[in-house]
Tab-separated table of C-alpha atoms in Angstrom:
chain	number	residue	atom	x	y	z
A	1	MET	CA	13.135	110.052	-33.767
A	2	VAL	CA	14.342	109.791	-37.332
A	3	THR	CA	17.723	111.411	-37.708
A	4	SER	CA	18.209	110.912	-41.430
A	5	SER	CA	17.793	113.928	-43.694
A	6	PRO	CA	14.232	114.622	-44.866
A	7	PRO	CA	13.075	113.821	-48.380
A	8	PRO	CA	13.702	116.546	-50.925
A	9	ALA	CA	11.291	119.407	-51.460
A	10	PRO	CA	8.581	119.139	-54.099
A	11	THR	CA	9.939	118.957	-57.593
A	12	SER	CA	8.645	119.515	-61.056
A	13	THR	CA	9.057	116.309	-63.064
A	14	PRO	CA	9.882	116.884	-66.734
A	15	ALA	CA	7.238	115.436	-69.025
A	16	SER	CA	9.860	113.267	-70.698
A	17	ALA	CA	11.381	111.939	-67.460
A	18	TRP	CA	9.840	108.523	-67.986
A	19	GLU	CA	11.906	108.091	-71.123
A	20	ASN	CA	15.024	107.955	-68.973
A	21	ALA	CA	13.569	105.830	-66.152
A	22	ASP	CA	16.014	103.053	-65.383
A	23	VAL	CA	13.528	100.431	-64.098
A	24	TRP	CA	10.379	99.777	-66.078
A	25	VAL	CA	7.501	97.507	-65.064
A	26	THR	CA	6.748	95.649	-68.280
A	27	GLY	CA	4.724	92.676	-67.013
A	28	MET	CA	2.277	91.914	-64.205
A	29	GLY	CA	0.326	88.877	-63.043
A	30	TRP	CA	-1.612	87.963	-59.916
A	31	VAL	CA	-3.745	85.227	-58.413
A	32	THR	CA	-6.120	86.401	-55.670
A	33	ALA	CA	-9.350	85.493	-53.920
A	34	LEU	CA	-11.088	87.862	-56.362
A	35	GLY	CA	-9.729	86.105	-59.464
A	36	CYS	CA	-6.608	86.088	-61.580
A	37	GLY	CA	-7.125	88.493	-64.484
A	38	LEU	CA	-5.646	91.976	-64.086
A	39	GLU	CA	-8.803	93.720	-65.268
A	40	GLU	CA	-11.167	91.207	-63.624
A	41	VAL	CA	-9.693	91.767	-60.181
A	42	TRP	CA	-9.271	95.522	-60.593
A	43	SER	CA	-12.924	95.860	-61.593
A	44	ALA	CA	-13.981	93.834	-58.534
A	45	LEU	CA	-11.956	96.162	-56.300
A	46	LEU	CA	-13.459	99.275	-57.841
A	47	HIS	CA	-16.934	97.816	-57.252
A	48	GLY	CA	-16.129	97.268	-53.574
A	49	ARG	CA	-16.229	93.476	-53.639
A	50	THR	CA	-14.420	91.182	-51.234
A	51	GLY	CA	-13.027	87.675	-51.472
A	52	VAL	CA	-13.433	87.098	-47.722
A	53	ASP	CA	-15.808	84.275	-46.885
A	54	ALA	CA	-16.288	81.463	-44.380
A	55	VAL	CA	-13.564	78.826	-44.660
A	56	PRO	CA	-14.166	75.667	-42.591
A	57	SER	CA	-11.564	74.602	-40.049
A	58	GLU	CA	-11.312	71.708	-37.609
A	59	HIS	CA	-9.661	74.062	-35.126
A	60	ARG	CA	-11.087	76.661	-32.780
A	61	LEU	CA	-10.223	79.996	-34.366
A	62	ARG	CA	-10.819	83.616	-33.452
A	63	ASN	CA	-12.592	84.016	-36.806
A	64	GLY	CA	-13.570	81.405	-39.394
A	65	ASP	CA	-13.408	83.835	-42.316
A	66	ALA	CA	-10.543	84.084	-44.802
A	67	ALA	CA	-9.934	85.023	-48.445
A	68	VAL	CA	-8.826	81.989	-50.406
A	69	VAL	CA	-7.898	81.202	-53.985
A	70	ARG	CA	-10.457	78.713	-55.308
A	71	ASP	CA	-8.121	76.922	-57.721
A	72	PRO	CA	-6.047	75.013	-56.639
A	73	PRO	CA	-8.506	73.782	-53.982
A	74	LEU	CA	-7.816	73.681	-50.247
A	75	SER	CA	-7.996	69.868	-50.392
A	76	MET	CA	-4.478	69.868	-51.851
A	77	THR	CA	-1.471	70.109	-49.532
A	78	PRO	CA	0.023	73.554	-48.749
A	79	VAL	CA	3.196	72.558	-50.622
A	80	GLU	CA	1.225	71.646	-53.740
A	81	ARG	CA	-0.872	74.818	-53.584
A	82	GLN	CA	2.140	77.097	-53.065
A	83	HIS	CA	3.848	75.445	-56.052
A	84	LEU	CA	0.889	75.752	-58.414
A	85	ILE	CA	0.017	79.337	-57.447
A	86	THR	CA	3.662	80.400	-57.805
A	87	ARG	CA	4.047	78.683	-61.146
A	88	ASP	CA	0.843	80.041	-62.668
A	89	THR	CA	1.445	83.613	-61.495
A	90	LEU	CA	5.060	83.704	-62.679
A	91	ALA	CA	3.984	82.467	-66.101
A	92	ALA	CA	1.225	85.088	-66.317
A	93	ALA	CA	3.586	87.969	-65.482
A	94	VAL	CA	6.221	86.899	-68.003
A	95	ARG	CA	3.565	86.352	-70.674
A	96	ASP	CA	2.135	89.814	-69.980
A	97	ALA	CA	5.599	91.296	-70.597
A	98	GLY	CA	5.718	89.688	-74.045
A	99	LEU	CA	8.694	87.531	-73.042
A	100	GLU	CA	9.487	83.827	-73.099
A	101	LEU	CA	10.003	81.911	-69.849
A	102	THR	CA	13.183	80.508	-71.398
A	103	ASP	CA	14.709	83.993	-71.857
A	104	ALA	CA	18.273	83.514	-70.582
A	105	ARG	CA	18.307	87.004	-69.033
A	106	LEU	CA	15.334	86.455	-66.713
A	107	ARG	CA	16.284	86.409	-63.001
A	108	PRO	CA	13.467	85.309	-60.644
A	109	VAL	CA	13.302	86.962	-57.203
A	110	LEU	CA	10.610	85.183	-55.188
A	111	GLY	CA	9.359	86.135	-51.739
A	112	THR	CA	7.178	84.423	-49.158
A	113	SER	CA	6.526	84.653	-45.455
A	114	TYR	CA	6.175	81.149	-44.025
A	115	GLY	CA	4.659	79.718	-47.194
A	116	PRO	CA	3.766	76.073	-46.479
A	117	HIS	CA	6.636	75.515	-44.043
A	118	LEU	CA	4.774	75.770	-40.721
A	119	ASP	CA	2.495	72.915	-41.744
A	120	THR	CA	5.036	70.681	-43.485
A	121	VAL	CA	7.305	68.073	-41.928
A	122	GLY	CA	10.753	67.352	-43.360
A	123	VAL	CA	11.265	70.491	-45.476
A	124	PRO	CA	14.704	69.937	-47.084
A	125	ALA	CA	15.428	73.658	-47.624
A	126	LEU	CA	13.382	76.818	-47.060
A	127	ASP	CA	13.954	77.997	-50.653
A	128	ARG	CA	13.024	74.667	-52.219
A	129	TRP	CA	9.544	75.954	-53.152
A	130	ALA	CA	11.073	78.729	-55.280
A	131	ALA	CA	13.582	76.452	-57.019
A	132	ASP	CA	10.896	73.872	-57.801
A	133	ALA	CA	8.547	76.454	-59.356
A	134	VAL	CA	11.277	78.016	-61.494
A	135	ARG	CA	12.537	74.619	-62.628
A	136	ALA	CA	9.021	73.481	-63.568
A	137	LEU	CA	8.641	76.506	-65.855
A	138	GLY	CA	12.022	76.040	-67.521
A	139	ILE	CA	13.392	79.416	-66.423
A	140	PRO	CA	17.168	79.077	-66.897
A	141	LYS	CA	18.433	81.217	-64.007
A	142	ALA	CA	18.138	80.027	-60.411
A	143	PRO	CA	15.840	82.088	-58.200
A	144	LEU	CA	16.808	84.371	-55.350
A	145	SER	CA	14.407	83.881	-52.448
A	146	VAL	CA	13.396	86.552	-49.952
A	147	THR	CA	11.579	86.206	-46.650
A	148	THR	CA	10.943	89.328	-44.589
A	149	ALA	CA	7.500	88.480	-43.232
A	150	CYS	CA	4.716	90.658	-44.677
A	151	SER	CA	7.215	92.853	-46.547
A	152	SER	CA	8.578	89.881	-48.556
A	153	GLY	CA	6.783	90.768	-51.788
A	154	SER	CA	7.882	94.408	-51.595
A	155	ASP	CA	11.432	93.473	-50.683
A	156	SER	CA	11.653	91.118	-53.653
A	157	LEU	CA	10.894	94.105	-55.881
A	158	LEU	CA	13.458	96.176	-53.994
A	159	VAL	CA	16.085	93.480	-54.652
A	160	GLY	CA	15.164	93.423	-58.339
A	161	VAL	CA	15.626	97.184	-58.620
A	162	GLU	CA	19.073	96.963	-57.039
A	163	LEU	CA	20.111	94.143	-59.373
A	164	ILE	CA	19.085	96.165	-62.420
A	165	ARG	CA	20.555	99.474	-61.259
A	166	SER	CA	23.859	97.796	-60.390
A	167	GLY	CA	24.066	96.314	-63.875
A	168	ALA	CA	24.033	92.756	-62.540
A	169	GLU	CA	20.742	91.987	-64.303
A	170	ASP	CA	18.704	93.399	-67.174
A	171	LEU	CA	15.485	91.571	-66.493
A	172	CYS	CA	13.930	90.289	-63.252
A	173	VAL	CA	10.559	88.814	-62.354
A	174	CYS	CA	9.893	89.703	-58.729
A	175	GLY	CA	7.080	89.318	-56.217
A	176	GLY	CA	5.593	87.168	-53.517
A	177	VAL	CA	3.277	84.265	-52.770
A	178	ASP	CA	1.701	82.836	-49.649
A	179	VAL	CA	-0.962	80.232	-48.923
A	180	LEU	CA	-3.493	79.972	-46.125
A	181	THR	CA	-2.675	77.136	-43.720
A	182	PRO	CA	-4.057	75.887	-40.392
A	183	ALA	CA	-0.896	76.957	-38.531
A	184	LYS	CA	-1.195	80.569	-39.729
A	185	ARG	CA	-4.852	80.728	-38.722
A	186	LEU	CA	-4.051	79.276	-35.306
A	187	GLY	CA	-1.042	81.570	-34.898
A	188	HIS	CA	-2.928	84.793	-35.598
A	189	SER	CA	-5.767	83.571	-33.364
A	190	ALA	CA	-3.309	83.037	-30.518
A	191	LEU	CA	-1.566	86.370	-31.100
A	192	GLY	CA	-4.881	88.215	-31.059
A	193	THR	CA	-4.059	89.907	-34.369
A	194	MET	CA	-6.988	88.168	-36.092
A	195	SER	CA	-10.207	90.143	-35.961
A	196	PRO	CA	-13.106	88.468	-34.137
A	197	THR	CA	-15.487	90.373	-36.451
A	198	SER	CA	-14.186	91.698	-39.817
A	199	LEU	CA	-11.261	93.601	-41.302
A	200	ARG	CA	-11.938	97.349	-41.166
A	201	ALA	CA	-8.718	99.162	-42.049
A	202	PHE	CA	-8.433	102.651	-40.492
A	203	ASP	CA	-11.926	102.406	-39.035
A	204	ALA	CA	-12.564	103.853	-35.578
A	205	ASP	CA	-13.806	100.368	-34.541
A	206	ASN	CA	-11.103	98.237	-36.124
A	207	ASP	CA	-10.173	95.126	-34.157
A	208	GLY	CA	-7.803	93.025	-36.245
A	209	THR	CA	-6.981	91.465	-39.575
A	210	ILE	CA	-8.396	88.593	-41.632
A	211	LEU	CA	-6.019	86.250	-43.437
A	212	GLY	CA	-5.912	85.686	-47.159
A	213	GLU	CA	-3.653	84.095	-49.743
A	214	GLY	CA	-2.458	84.720	-53.273
A	215	ALA	CA	0.487	85.776	-55.373
A	216	ALA	CA	1.707	88.568	-57.598
A	217	PHE	CA	4.785	88.987	-59.752
A	218	LEU	CA	6.026	91.986	-61.721
A	219	VAL	CA	8.575	91.964	-64.530
A	220	LEU	CA	11.184	94.659	-63.904
A	221	GLU	CA	13.306	95.591	-66.871
A	222	SER	CA	16.147	98.009	-67.456
A	223	GLY	CA	15.065	101.063	-69.422
A	224	ARG	CA	17.674	100.258	-72.050
A	225	SER	CA	16.293	96.746	-72.580
A	226	ALA	CA	12.669	97.886	-72.592
A	227	ARG	CA	13.303	100.703	-75.064
A	228	THR	CA	15.342	98.411	-77.343
A	229	ARG	CA	12.571	95.855	-77.674
A	230	GLY	CA	9.759	98.410	-77.712
A	231	ALA	CA	8.173	97.056	-74.554
A	232	ARG	CA	4.970	98.475	-73.112
A	233	ALA	CA	5.360	100.099	-69.713
A	234	HIS	CA	2.790	99.603	-66.957
A	235	GLY	CA	4.802	102.211	-65.062
A	236	PHE	CA	8.209	102.818	-63.524
A	237	LEU	CA	9.654	101.807	-60.150
A	238	VAL	CA	11.472	105.041	-59.391
A	239	GLY	CA	12.363	104.707	-55.697
A	240	THR	CA	12.666	102.128	-52.928
A	241	GLY	CA	13.253	102.391	-49.196
A	242	SER	CA	13.321	99.941	-46.314
A	243	ALA	CA	13.985	100.152	-42.596
A	244	ASN	CA	13.745	97.856	-39.601
A	245	ASP	CA	12.594	99.119	-36.220
A	246	ALA	CA	13.911	96.110	-34.219
A	247	VAL	CA	11.288	96.775	-31.537
A	248	SER	CA	9.278	93.555	-31.323
A	249	PRO	CA	8.756	90.229	-33.095
A	250	ALA	CA	5.112	91.053	-33.805
A	251	ALA	CA	4.374	94.719	-33.004
A	252	PRO	CA	5.451	97.885	-34.842
A	253	ASP	CA	7.356	100.814	-33.363
A	254	ALA	CA	4.547	103.122	-32.246
A	255	THR	CA	6.596	106.274	-32.986
A	256	GLY	CA	6.493	105.621	-36.727
A	257	ASP	CA	10.232	106.290	-37.044
A	258	SER	CA	10.867	103.237	-39.189
A	259	VAL	CA	7.940	103.835	-41.551
A	260	VAL	CA	8.944	107.492	-41.964
A	261	ARG	CA	12.493	106.401	-42.689
A	262	ALA	CA	11.405	103.875	-45.361
A	263	VAL	CA	9.133	106.390	-47.120
A	264	SER	CA	11.774	109.138	-46.938
A	265	LYS	CA	14.410	106.847	-48.477
A	266	ALA	CA	12.083	105.878	-51.312
A	267	LEU	CA	11.308	109.532	-52.084
A	268	ARG	CA	14.977	110.512	-51.996
A	269	GLY	CA	15.727	107.648	-54.396
A	270	ALA	CA	13.049	108.993	-56.694
A	271	ALA	CA	14.324	112.583	-56.300
A	272	ARG	CA	10.836	113.631	-55.195
A	273	GLY	CA	9.299	115.222	-52.127
A	274	VAL	CA	6.221	114.448	-50.064
A	275	ALA	CA	4.253	117.140	-51.896
A	276	ASP	CA	4.801	115.222	-55.147
A	277	VAL	CA	2.922	112.149	-53.834
A	278	ASN	CA	-0.554	111.737	-55.311
A	279	VAL	CA	-1.705	108.381	-53.965
A	280	VAL	CA	-0.641	105.972	-51.211
A	281	ASN	CA	-1.505	102.309	-50.885
A	282	ALA	CA	-1.255	101.783	-47.131
A	283	HIS	CA	-0.535	98.484	-45.412
A	284	GLY	CA	-3.979	98.803	-43.815
A	285	SER	CA	-3.983	95.460	-41.995
A	286	GLY	CA	-6.847	96.505	-39.700
A	287	THR	CA	-4.982	95.741	-36.471
A	288	PRO	CA	-5.216	98.620	-33.980
A	289	ALA	CA	-1.410	98.702	-33.583
A	290	ASN	CA	-0.614	98.823	-37.301
A	291	ASP	CA	-3.339	101.316	-38.183
A	292	ALA	CA	-2.201	103.581	-35.354
A	293	VAL	CA	1.447	103.603	-36.445
A	294	GLU	CA	0.458	104.305	-40.053
A	295	SER	CA	-1.699	107.212	-38.886
A	296	VAL	CA	1.225	108.633	-36.915
A	297	SER	CA	3.645	108.092	-39.780
A	298	TYR	CA	1.496	109.755	-42.431
A	299	ARG	CA	0.803	112.677	-40.111
A	300	ARG	CA	4.549	113.137	-39.620
A	301	LEU	CA	5.207	112.870	-43.352
A	302	PHE	CA	2.303	114.812	-44.805
A	303	GLY	CA	1.291	117.060	-41.907
A	304	THR	CA	-2.103	117.692	-40.406
A	305	GLY	CA	-3.449	119.581	-43.401
A	306	GLY	CA	-3.903	116.406	-45.358
A	307	GLN	CA	-7.567	117.000	-46.088
A	308	ALA	CA	-6.643	120.055	-48.185
A	309	PRO	CA	-6.937	119.907	-51.981
A	310	GLY	CA	-3.926	118.150	-53.505
A	311	ALA	CA	-3.280	115.923	-50.491
A	312	PRO	CA	-2.531	112.316	-51.450
A	313	THR	CA	-5.420	109.879	-51.376
A	314	VAL	CA	-4.881	106.732	-49.302
A	315	PHE	CA	-6.399	103.358	-50.077
A	316	ALA	CA	-6.017	99.808	-48.734
A	317	THR	CA	-7.058	96.446	-50.158
A	318	LYS	CA	-6.825	93.863	-47.371
A	319	GLY	CA	-10.556	94.045	-46.717
A	320	ALA	CA	-10.943	92.652	-50.238
A	321	PHE	CA	-7.945	90.301	-50.512
A	322	GLY	CA	-7.485	89.400	-46.847
A	323	HIS	CA	-3.977	89.788	-45.471
A	324	THR	CA	-1.914	87.751	-47.916
A	325	LEU	CA	1.260	88.002	-45.791
A	326	GLY	CA	4.323	87.425	-48.007
A	327	ALA	CA	2.349	88.221	-51.167
A	328	THR	CA	0.733	91.433	-50.024
A	329	GLY	CA	3.480	93.880	-51.068
A	330	ALA	CA	3.528	92.622	-54.654
A	331	ILE	CA	-0.269	92.455	-54.938
A	332	GLU	CA	-0.536	96.013	-53.665
A	333	ALA	CA	2.229	97.206	-56.019
A	334	ILE	CA	0.001	96.148	-58.907
A	335	THR	CA	-2.966	98.015	-57.441
A	336	VAL	CA	-0.872	101.199	-57.270
A	337	LEU	CA	0.106	100.893	-60.937
A	338	LEU	CA	-3.510	100.282	-61.975
A	339	ALA	CA	-4.637	103.224	-59.844
A	340	LEU	CA	-2.040	105.460	-61.527
A	341	ARG	CA	-3.230	104.243	-64.914
A	342	ASP	CA	-6.882	105.066	-64.200
A	343	ARG	CA	-6.271	107.988	-61.776
A	344	THR	CA	-8.797	106.235	-59.524
A	345	VAL	CA	-8.548	104.233	-56.309
A	346	PRO	CA	-11.030	101.643	-55.017
A	347	PRO	CA	-12.993	102.143	-51.792
A	348	VAL	CA	-11.622	100.575	-48.612
A	349	HIS	CA	-13.843	97.560	-47.995
A	350	GLY	CA	-15.211	97.484	-44.455
A	351	LEU	CA	-14.424	101.113	-43.621
A	352	THR	CA	-17.398	102.945	-42.104
A	353	THR	CA	-16.033	105.657	-39.789
A	354	LEU	CA	-12.495	106.875	-40.440
A	355	ARG	CA	-10.410	107.005	-37.258
A	356	PRO	CA	-10.291	110.649	-36.123
A	357	ASP	CA	-6.491	110.920	-36.110
A	358	PHE	CA	-5.997	109.774	-39.697
A	359	PRO	CA	-4.599	112.757	-41.606
A	360	LEU	CA	-5.377	111.976	-45.259
A	361	PRO	CA	-8.498	111.338	-47.366
A	362	VAL	CA	-9.608	107.699	-47.666
A	363	PRO	CA	-12.474	106.518	-49.928
A	364	LYS	CA	-14.930	104.428	-47.916
A	365	SER	CA	-17.915	103.607	-50.080
A	366	ARG	CA	-17.066	104.410	-53.672
A	367	PRO	CA	-13.953	104.859	-55.844
A	368	ALA	CA	-12.141	108.181	-55.645
A	369	ALA	CA	-10.463	110.065	-58.469
A	370	PHE	CA	-7.123	111.809	-58.106
A	371	THR	CA	-4.641	113.641	-60.290
A	372	GLY	CA	-0.924	113.129	-60.758
A	373	ARG	CA	1.424	110.261	-61.520
A	374	LEU	CA	3.375	109.404	-58.344
A	375	GLY	CA	2.182	106.635	-56.031
A	376	LEU	CA	3.592	104.871	-52.981
A	377	SER	CA	3.087	101.329	-51.720
A	378	VAL	CA	3.845	100.888	-48.009
A	379	THR	CA	4.155	97.540	-46.219
A	380	LEU	CA	4.745	96.732	-42.538
A	381	GLY	CA	5.985	93.292	-41.538
A	382	PHE	CA	6.430	91.288	-38.368
A	383	GLY	CA	9.956	91.630	-37.077
A	384	GLY	CA	9.944	95.360	-37.821
A	385	PHE	CA	10.346	95.079	-41.606
A	386	ASN	CA	8.973	98.232	-43.285
A	387	THR	CA	9.270	98.918	-46.999
A	388	CYS	CA	8.134	101.648	-49.371
A	389	LEU	CA	8.048	101.458	-53.171
A	390	ALA	CA	7.582	104.619	-55.273
A	391	PHE	CA	5.953	104.172	-58.666
A	392	GLU	CA	5.436	106.615	-61.494
A	393	GLY	CA	2.570	105.917	-63.855
A	394	ALA	CA	3.098	105.443	-67.570
A	395	PRO	CA	2.308	108.492	-69.721
């Protein structure tokens, strides 16, 4: 059981608290199977669309479906595709922040899971992909690279927050990228984590995940820097928490201890309590093991009265994006900020019958409105990596 102290009781956030937030999100960019424009992709999510489709393979797979980025095409090598997707998404995020790629303050923090490495012979260094992308864009500072399986994108943002709060950096561009490769499709087929049918997060009949690919990067900026240059805020990253359950290479701790610990740490960092949470983007991979541990964790955190008015609304996007592995945490961070902006979450694609033990409301066929400004993004990774990011929406 978790032995750390519980998150603080509900608080009343002063209306002007955002003015003193120390980490602003001032830029965002993503490349997904649903497109690459912020509004284009968000609209597709709200309309319940999916990027999952049949993707040919010469191998015998558990499922031939996946969610792929159409440009660059799959005919290019994984190394080339990872490079181009990283480069284009980084540039989009920095441009969205109103900054120049050559800004001497900009520190890249880039995450991936396996990237192209499982399918590439003679890789000189596992962080070469990050260095090559940053060099191609002319970003002066060398990148920090992060790989913590499916929490890589979230953990890159966590690293960026720590760099800014410590005073080591004023400006970071953080996120994750991953590409679909034959080895990943074969690996998840062999593990049995790939669904033989379709991805149905939190459904009573869920039977696995479907792979995807993509990238997302967010520009994190110190409040002092953002206020000085009059930057626009997409929102504020007000708390982070991570924990590792060390239980299995590929299965989560069924007790939920590690997820509860990560969420509790993020809320303590934000000086908020569970009753302050308005919306949660769940990992929602669709595997029976992951969905079960998230159900247990949210029940422990939010109680069994989660269907009452004011309970946080939960949504998940992997039915639309596929499971994008090292990119998923950053992609989902953007969806939380857009949800906080619009006070609306998209329906969970593929969900028909909510599993009976899930304690919180989940939209299954149409978008759902909510009130409030605090949202969580939760990711669960192979190797026991669990991370929670707490965002506050812009006023």
